[in-house]
mmCIF file with all atom_site columns, C-alpha atoms in Angstrom:
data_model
loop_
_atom_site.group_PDB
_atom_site.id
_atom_site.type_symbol
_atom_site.label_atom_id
_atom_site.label_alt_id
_atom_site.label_comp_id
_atom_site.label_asym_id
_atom_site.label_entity_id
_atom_site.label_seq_id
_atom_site.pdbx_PDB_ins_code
_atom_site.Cartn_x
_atom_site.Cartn_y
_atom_site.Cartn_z
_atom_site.occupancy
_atom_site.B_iso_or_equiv
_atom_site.pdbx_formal_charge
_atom_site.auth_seq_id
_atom_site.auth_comp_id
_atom_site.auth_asym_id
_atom_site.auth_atom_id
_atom_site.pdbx_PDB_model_num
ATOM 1   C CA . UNK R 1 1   ? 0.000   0.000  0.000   1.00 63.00 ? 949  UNK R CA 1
ATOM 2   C CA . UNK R 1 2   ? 0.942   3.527  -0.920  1.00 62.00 ? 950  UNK R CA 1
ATOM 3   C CA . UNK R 1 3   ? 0.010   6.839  0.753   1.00 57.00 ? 951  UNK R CA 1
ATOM 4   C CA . UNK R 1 4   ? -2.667  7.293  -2.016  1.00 55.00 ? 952  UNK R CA 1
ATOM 5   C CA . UNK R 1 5   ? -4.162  3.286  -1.701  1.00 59.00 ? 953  UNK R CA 1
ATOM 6   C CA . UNK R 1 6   ? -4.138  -0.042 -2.456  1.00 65.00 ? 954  UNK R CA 1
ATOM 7   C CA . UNK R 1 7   ? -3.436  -2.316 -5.111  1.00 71.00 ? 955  UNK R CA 1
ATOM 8   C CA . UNK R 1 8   ? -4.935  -0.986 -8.464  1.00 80.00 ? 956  UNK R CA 1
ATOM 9   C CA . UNK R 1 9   ? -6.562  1.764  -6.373  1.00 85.00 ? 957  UNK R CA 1
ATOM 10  C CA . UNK R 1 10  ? -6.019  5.169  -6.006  1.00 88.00 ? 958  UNK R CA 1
ATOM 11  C CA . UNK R 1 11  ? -7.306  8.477  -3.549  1.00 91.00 ? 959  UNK R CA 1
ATOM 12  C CA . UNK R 1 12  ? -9.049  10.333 -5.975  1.00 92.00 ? 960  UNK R CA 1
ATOM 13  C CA . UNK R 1 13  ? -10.185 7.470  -8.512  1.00 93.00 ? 961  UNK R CA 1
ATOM 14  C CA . UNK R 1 14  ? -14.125 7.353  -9.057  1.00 94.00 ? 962  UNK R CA 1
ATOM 15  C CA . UNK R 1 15  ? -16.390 3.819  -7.805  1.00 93.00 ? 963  UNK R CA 1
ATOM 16  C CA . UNK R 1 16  ? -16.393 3.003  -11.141 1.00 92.00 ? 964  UNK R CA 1
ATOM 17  C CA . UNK R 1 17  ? -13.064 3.784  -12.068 1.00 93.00 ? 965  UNK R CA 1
ATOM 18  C CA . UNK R 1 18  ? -11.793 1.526  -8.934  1.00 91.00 ? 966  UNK R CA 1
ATOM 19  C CA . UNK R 1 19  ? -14.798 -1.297 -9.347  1.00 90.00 ? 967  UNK R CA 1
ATOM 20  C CA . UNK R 1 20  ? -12.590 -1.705 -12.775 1.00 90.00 ? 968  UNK R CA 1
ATOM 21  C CA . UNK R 1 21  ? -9.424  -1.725 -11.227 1.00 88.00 ? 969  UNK R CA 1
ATOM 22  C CA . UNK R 1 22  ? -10.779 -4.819 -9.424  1.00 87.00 ? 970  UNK R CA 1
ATOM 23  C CA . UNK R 1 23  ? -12.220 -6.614 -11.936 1.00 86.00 ? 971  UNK R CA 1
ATOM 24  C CA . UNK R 1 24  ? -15.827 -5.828 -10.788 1.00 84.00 ? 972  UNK R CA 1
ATOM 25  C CA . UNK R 1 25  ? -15.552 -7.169 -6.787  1.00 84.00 ? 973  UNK R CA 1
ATOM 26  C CA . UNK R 1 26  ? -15.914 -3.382 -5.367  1.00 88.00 ? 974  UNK R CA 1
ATOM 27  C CA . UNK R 1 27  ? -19.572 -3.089 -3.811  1.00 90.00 ? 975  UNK R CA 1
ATOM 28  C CA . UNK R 1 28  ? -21.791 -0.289 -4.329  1.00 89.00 ? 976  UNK R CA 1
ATOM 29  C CA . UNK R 1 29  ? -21.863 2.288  -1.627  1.00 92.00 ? 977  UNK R CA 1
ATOM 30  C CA . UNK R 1 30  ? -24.765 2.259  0.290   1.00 92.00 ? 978  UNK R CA 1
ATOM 31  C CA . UNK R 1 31  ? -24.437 5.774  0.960   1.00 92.00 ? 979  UNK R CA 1
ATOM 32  C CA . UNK R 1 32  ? -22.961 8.036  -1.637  1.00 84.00 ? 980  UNK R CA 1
ATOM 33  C CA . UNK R 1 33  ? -21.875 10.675 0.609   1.00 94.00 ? 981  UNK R CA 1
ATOM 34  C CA . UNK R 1 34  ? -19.599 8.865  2.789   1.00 96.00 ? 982  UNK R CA 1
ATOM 35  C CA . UNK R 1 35  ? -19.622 5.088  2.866   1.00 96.00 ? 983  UNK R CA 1
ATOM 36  C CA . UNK R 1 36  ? -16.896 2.198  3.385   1.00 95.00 ? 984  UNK R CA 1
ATOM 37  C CA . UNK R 1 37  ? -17.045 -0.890 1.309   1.00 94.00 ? 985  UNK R CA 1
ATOM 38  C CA . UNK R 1 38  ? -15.222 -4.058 1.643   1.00 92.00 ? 986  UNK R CA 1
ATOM 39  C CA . UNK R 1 39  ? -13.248 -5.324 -1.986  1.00 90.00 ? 987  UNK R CA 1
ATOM 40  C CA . UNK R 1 40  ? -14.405 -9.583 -2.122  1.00 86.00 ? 988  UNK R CA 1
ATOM 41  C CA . UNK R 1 41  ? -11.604 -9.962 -3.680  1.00 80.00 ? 989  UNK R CA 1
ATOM 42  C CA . UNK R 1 42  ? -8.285  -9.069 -1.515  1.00 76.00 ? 990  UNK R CA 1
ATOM 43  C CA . UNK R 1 43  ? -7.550  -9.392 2.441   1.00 82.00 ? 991  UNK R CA 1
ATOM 44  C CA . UNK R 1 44  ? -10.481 -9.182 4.749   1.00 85.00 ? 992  UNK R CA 1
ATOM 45  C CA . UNK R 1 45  ? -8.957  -6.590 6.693   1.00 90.00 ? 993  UNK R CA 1
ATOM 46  C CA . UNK R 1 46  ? -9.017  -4.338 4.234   1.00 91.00 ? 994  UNK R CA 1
ATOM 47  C CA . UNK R 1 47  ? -12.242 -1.259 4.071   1.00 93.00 ? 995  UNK R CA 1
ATOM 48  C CA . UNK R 1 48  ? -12.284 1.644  0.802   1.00 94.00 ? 996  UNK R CA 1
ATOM 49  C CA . UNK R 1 49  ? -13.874 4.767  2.249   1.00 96.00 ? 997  UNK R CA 1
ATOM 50  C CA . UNK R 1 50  ? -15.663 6.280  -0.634  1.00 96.00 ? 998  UNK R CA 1
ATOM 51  C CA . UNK R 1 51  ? -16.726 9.693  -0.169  1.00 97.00 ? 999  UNK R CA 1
ATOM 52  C CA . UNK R 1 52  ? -19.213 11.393 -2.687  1.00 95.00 ? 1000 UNK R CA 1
ATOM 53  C CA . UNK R 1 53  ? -18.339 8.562  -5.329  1.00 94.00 ? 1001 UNK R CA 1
ATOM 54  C CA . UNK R 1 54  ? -14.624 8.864  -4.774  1.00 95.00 ? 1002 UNK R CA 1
ATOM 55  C CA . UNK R 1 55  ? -12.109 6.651  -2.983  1.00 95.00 ? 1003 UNK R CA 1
ATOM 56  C CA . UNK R 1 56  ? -11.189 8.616  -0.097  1.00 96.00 ? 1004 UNK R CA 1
ATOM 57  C CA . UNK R 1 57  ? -9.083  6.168  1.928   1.00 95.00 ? 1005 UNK R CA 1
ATOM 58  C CA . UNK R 1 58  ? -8.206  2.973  2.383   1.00 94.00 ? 1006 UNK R CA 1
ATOM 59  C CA . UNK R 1 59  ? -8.139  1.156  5.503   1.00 95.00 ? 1007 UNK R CA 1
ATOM 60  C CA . UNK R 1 60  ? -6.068  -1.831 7.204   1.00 95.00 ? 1008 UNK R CA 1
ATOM 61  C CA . UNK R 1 61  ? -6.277  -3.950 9.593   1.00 94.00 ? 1009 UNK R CA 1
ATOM 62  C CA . UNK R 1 62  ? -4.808  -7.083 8.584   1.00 92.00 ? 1010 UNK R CA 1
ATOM 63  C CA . UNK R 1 63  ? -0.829  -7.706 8.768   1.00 94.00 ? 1011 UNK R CA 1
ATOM 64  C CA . UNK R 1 64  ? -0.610  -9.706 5.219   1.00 92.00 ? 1012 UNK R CA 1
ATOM 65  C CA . UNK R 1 65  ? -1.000  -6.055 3.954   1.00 91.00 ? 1013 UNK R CA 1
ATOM 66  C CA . UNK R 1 66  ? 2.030   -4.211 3.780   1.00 93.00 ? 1014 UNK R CA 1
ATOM 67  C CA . UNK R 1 67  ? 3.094   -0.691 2.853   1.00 93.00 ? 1015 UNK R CA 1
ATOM 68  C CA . UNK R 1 68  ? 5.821   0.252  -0.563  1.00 91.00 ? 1016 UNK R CA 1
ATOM 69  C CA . UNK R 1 69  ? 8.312   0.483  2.274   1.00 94.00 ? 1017 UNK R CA 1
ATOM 70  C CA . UNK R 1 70  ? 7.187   -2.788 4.396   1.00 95.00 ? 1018 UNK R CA 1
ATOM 71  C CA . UNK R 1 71  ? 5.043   -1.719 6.978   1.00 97.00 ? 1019 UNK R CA 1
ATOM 72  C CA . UNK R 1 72  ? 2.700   -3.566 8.716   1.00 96.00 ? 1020 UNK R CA 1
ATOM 73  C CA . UNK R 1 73  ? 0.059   -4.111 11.318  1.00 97.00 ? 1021 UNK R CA 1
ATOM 74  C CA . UNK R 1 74  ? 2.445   -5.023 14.182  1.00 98.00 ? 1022 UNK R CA 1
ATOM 75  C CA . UNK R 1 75  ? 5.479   -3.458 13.352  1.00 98.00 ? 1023 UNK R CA 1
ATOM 76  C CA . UNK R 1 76  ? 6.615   -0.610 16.437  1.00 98.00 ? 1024 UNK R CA 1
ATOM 77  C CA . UNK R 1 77  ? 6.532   2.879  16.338  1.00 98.00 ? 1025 UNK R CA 1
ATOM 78  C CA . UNK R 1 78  ? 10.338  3.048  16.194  1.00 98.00 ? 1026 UNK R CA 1
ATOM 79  C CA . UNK R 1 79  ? 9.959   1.201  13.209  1.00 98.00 ? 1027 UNK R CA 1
ATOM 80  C CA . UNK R 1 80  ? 7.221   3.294  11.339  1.00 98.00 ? 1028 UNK R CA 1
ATOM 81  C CA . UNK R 1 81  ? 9.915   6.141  12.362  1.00 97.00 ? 1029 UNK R CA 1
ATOM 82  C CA . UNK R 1 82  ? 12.642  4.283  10.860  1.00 97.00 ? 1030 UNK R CA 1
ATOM 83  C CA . UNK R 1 83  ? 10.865  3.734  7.394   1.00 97.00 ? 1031 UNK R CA 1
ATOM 84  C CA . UNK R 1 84  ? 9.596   6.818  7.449   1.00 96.00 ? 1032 UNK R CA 1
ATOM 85  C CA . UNK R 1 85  ? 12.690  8.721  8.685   1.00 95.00 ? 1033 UNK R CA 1
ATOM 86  C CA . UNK R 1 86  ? 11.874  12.826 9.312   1.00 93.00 ? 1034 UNK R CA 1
ATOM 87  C CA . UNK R 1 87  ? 8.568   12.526 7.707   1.00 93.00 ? 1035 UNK R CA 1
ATOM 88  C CA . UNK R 1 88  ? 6.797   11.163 10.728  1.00 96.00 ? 1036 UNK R CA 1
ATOM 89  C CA . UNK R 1 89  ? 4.691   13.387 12.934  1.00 95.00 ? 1037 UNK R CA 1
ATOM 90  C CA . UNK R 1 90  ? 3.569   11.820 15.937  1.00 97.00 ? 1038 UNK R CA 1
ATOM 91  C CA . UNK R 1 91  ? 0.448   12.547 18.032  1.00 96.00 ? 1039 UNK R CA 1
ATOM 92  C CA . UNK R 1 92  ? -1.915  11.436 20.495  1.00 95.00 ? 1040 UNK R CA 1
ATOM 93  C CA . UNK R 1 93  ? -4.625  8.798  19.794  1.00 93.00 ? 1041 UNK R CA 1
ATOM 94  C CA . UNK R 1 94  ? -8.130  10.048 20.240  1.00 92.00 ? 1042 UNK R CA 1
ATOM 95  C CA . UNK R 1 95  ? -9.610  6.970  22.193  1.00 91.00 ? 1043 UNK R CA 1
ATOM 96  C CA . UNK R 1 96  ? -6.326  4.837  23.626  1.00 91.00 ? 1044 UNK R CA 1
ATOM 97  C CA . UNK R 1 97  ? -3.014  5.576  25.155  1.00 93.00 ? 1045 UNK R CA 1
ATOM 98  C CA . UNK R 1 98  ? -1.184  5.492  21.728  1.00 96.00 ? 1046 UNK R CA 1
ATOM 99  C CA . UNK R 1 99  ? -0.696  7.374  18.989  1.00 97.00 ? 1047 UNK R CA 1
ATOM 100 C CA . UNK R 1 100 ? -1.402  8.490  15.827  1.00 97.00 ? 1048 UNK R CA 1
ATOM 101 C CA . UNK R 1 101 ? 1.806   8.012  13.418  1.00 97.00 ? 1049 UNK R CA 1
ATOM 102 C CA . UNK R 1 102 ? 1.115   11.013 10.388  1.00 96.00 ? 1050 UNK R CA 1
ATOM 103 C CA . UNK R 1 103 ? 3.391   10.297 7.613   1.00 95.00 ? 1051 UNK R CA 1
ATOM 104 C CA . UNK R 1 104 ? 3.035   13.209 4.881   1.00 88.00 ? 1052 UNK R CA 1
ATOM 105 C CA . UNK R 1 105 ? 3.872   12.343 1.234   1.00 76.00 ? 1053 UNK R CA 1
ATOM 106 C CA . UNK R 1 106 ? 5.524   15.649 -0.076  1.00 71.00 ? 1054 UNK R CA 1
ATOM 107 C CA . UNK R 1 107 ? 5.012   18.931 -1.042  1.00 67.00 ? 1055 UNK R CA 1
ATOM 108 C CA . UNK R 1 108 ? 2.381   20.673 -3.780  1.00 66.00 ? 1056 UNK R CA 1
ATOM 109 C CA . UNK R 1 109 ? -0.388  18.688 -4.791  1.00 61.00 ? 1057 UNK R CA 1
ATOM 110 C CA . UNK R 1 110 ? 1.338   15.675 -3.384  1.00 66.00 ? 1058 UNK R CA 1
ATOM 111 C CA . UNK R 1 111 ? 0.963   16.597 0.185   1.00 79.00 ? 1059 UNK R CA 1
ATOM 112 C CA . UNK R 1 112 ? -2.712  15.628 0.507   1.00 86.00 ? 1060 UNK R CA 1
ATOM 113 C CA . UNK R 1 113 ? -1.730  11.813 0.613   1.00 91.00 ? 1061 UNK R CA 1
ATOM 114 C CA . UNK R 1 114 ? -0.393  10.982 3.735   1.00 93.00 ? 1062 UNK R CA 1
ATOM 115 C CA . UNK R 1 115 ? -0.591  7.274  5.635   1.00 95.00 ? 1063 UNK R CA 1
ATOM 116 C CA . UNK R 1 116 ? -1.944  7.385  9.533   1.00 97.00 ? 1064 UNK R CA 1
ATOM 117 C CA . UNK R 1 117 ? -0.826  4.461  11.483  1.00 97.00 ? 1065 UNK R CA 1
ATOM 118 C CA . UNK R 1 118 ? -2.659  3.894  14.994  1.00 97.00 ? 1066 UNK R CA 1
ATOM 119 C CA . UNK R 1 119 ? -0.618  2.463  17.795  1.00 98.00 ? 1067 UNK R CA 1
ATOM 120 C CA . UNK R 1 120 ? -1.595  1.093  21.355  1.00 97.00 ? 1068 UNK R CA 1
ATOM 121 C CA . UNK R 1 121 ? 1.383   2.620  22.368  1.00 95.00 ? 1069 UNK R CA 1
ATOM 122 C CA . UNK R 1 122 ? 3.961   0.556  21.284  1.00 96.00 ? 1070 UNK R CA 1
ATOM 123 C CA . UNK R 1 123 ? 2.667   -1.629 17.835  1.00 98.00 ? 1071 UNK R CA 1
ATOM 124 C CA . UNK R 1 124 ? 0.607   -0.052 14.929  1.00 98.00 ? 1072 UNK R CA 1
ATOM 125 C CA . UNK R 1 125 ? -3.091  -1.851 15.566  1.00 97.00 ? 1073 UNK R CA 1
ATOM 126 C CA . UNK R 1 126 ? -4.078  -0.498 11.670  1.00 97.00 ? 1074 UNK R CA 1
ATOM 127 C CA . UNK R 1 127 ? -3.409  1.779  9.242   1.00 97.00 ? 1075 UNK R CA 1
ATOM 128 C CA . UNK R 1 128 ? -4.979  3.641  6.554   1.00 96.00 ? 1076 UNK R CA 1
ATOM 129 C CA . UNK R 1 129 ? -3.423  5.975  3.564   1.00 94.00 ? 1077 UNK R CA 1
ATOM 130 C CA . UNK R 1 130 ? -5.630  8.415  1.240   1.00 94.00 ? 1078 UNK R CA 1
ATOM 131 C CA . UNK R 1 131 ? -6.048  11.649 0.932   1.00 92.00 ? 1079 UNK R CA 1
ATOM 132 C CA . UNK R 1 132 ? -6.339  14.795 3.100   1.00 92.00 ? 1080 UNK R CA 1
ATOM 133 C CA . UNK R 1 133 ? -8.871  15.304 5.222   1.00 93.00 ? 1081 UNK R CA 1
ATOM 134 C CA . UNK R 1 134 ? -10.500 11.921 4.217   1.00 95.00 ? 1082 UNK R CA 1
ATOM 135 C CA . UNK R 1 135 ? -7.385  10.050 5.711   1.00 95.00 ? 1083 UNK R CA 1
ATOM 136 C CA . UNK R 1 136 ? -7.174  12.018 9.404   1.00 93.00 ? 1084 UNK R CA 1
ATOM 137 C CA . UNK R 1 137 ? -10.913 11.609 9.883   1.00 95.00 ? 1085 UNK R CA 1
ATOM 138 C CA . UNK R 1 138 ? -10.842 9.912  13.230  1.00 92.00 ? 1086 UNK R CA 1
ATOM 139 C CA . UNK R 1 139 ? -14.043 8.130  13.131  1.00 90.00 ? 1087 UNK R CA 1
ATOM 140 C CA . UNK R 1 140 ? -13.796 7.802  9.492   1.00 90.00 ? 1088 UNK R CA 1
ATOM 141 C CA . UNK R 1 141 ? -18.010 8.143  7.475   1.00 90.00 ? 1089 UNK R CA 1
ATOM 142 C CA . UNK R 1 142 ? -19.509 8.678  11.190  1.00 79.00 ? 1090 UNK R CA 1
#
């Protein structure tokens, strides 16, 4: 997974455009304004948030899915900070004593993608990588 998605999908790509991507196994959002859907085809762990018929974020809680530089539910957060060397920005987690891991992408148009990796603490507990604000909602469509 990349700070923009998953696989053959992408922050910013439309349903239809991903349901391709996927040959056909991405499921119809109930609700169009903010929904997540689960891909049958892929890990189980894994959620698209699709916000007003765009993939907003994708979400992952499964440790068979790994980031372009190898992380991974599991891995610690001197890890994440080791892959991610001076791009990590590190802040408390809403509901748990742990944290919220930011990684940002770059700069321009780039720097809307960004990966969030929850910790309890110590270990990432699940990830997610999309687009800004999409990607830092806390309680994701709620």
């Amino acid at each position: 997974m990349s700070e923009t998605g998953w696989g053959p999908i992408r922050a910013g790509m439309s349903v239809a455009d991903a349901r391709s991507a996927l040959g056909g196994q991405l499921p119809e959002p109930t609700n169009r304004e903010c929904d997540h859907v689960r891909p049958a085809s892929g890990p189980p762990g894994v959620l698209v948030m699709i916000v007003n018929g765009q993939v907003a974020r994708v979400e992952v809680d499964d440790t068979t899915v790994v980031t372009a530089a190898g992380a991974r539910v599991g891995d610690t957060e001197a890890r994440i900070n080791q892959l991610y060397a001076g791009r990590v920005q590190t802040g408390p987690h809403k509901y748990v004593d742990g944290h919220y891991l930011v990684v940002r992408r770059g700069t321009g148009a780039d720097s809307l993608y960004r990966l969030v990796f929850e910790t309890d603490g110590q270990r990432v507990t699940r990830y997610r990588g999309g687009r800004a604000p999409e990607v830092e909602w806390v309680e994701g469509c709620s």
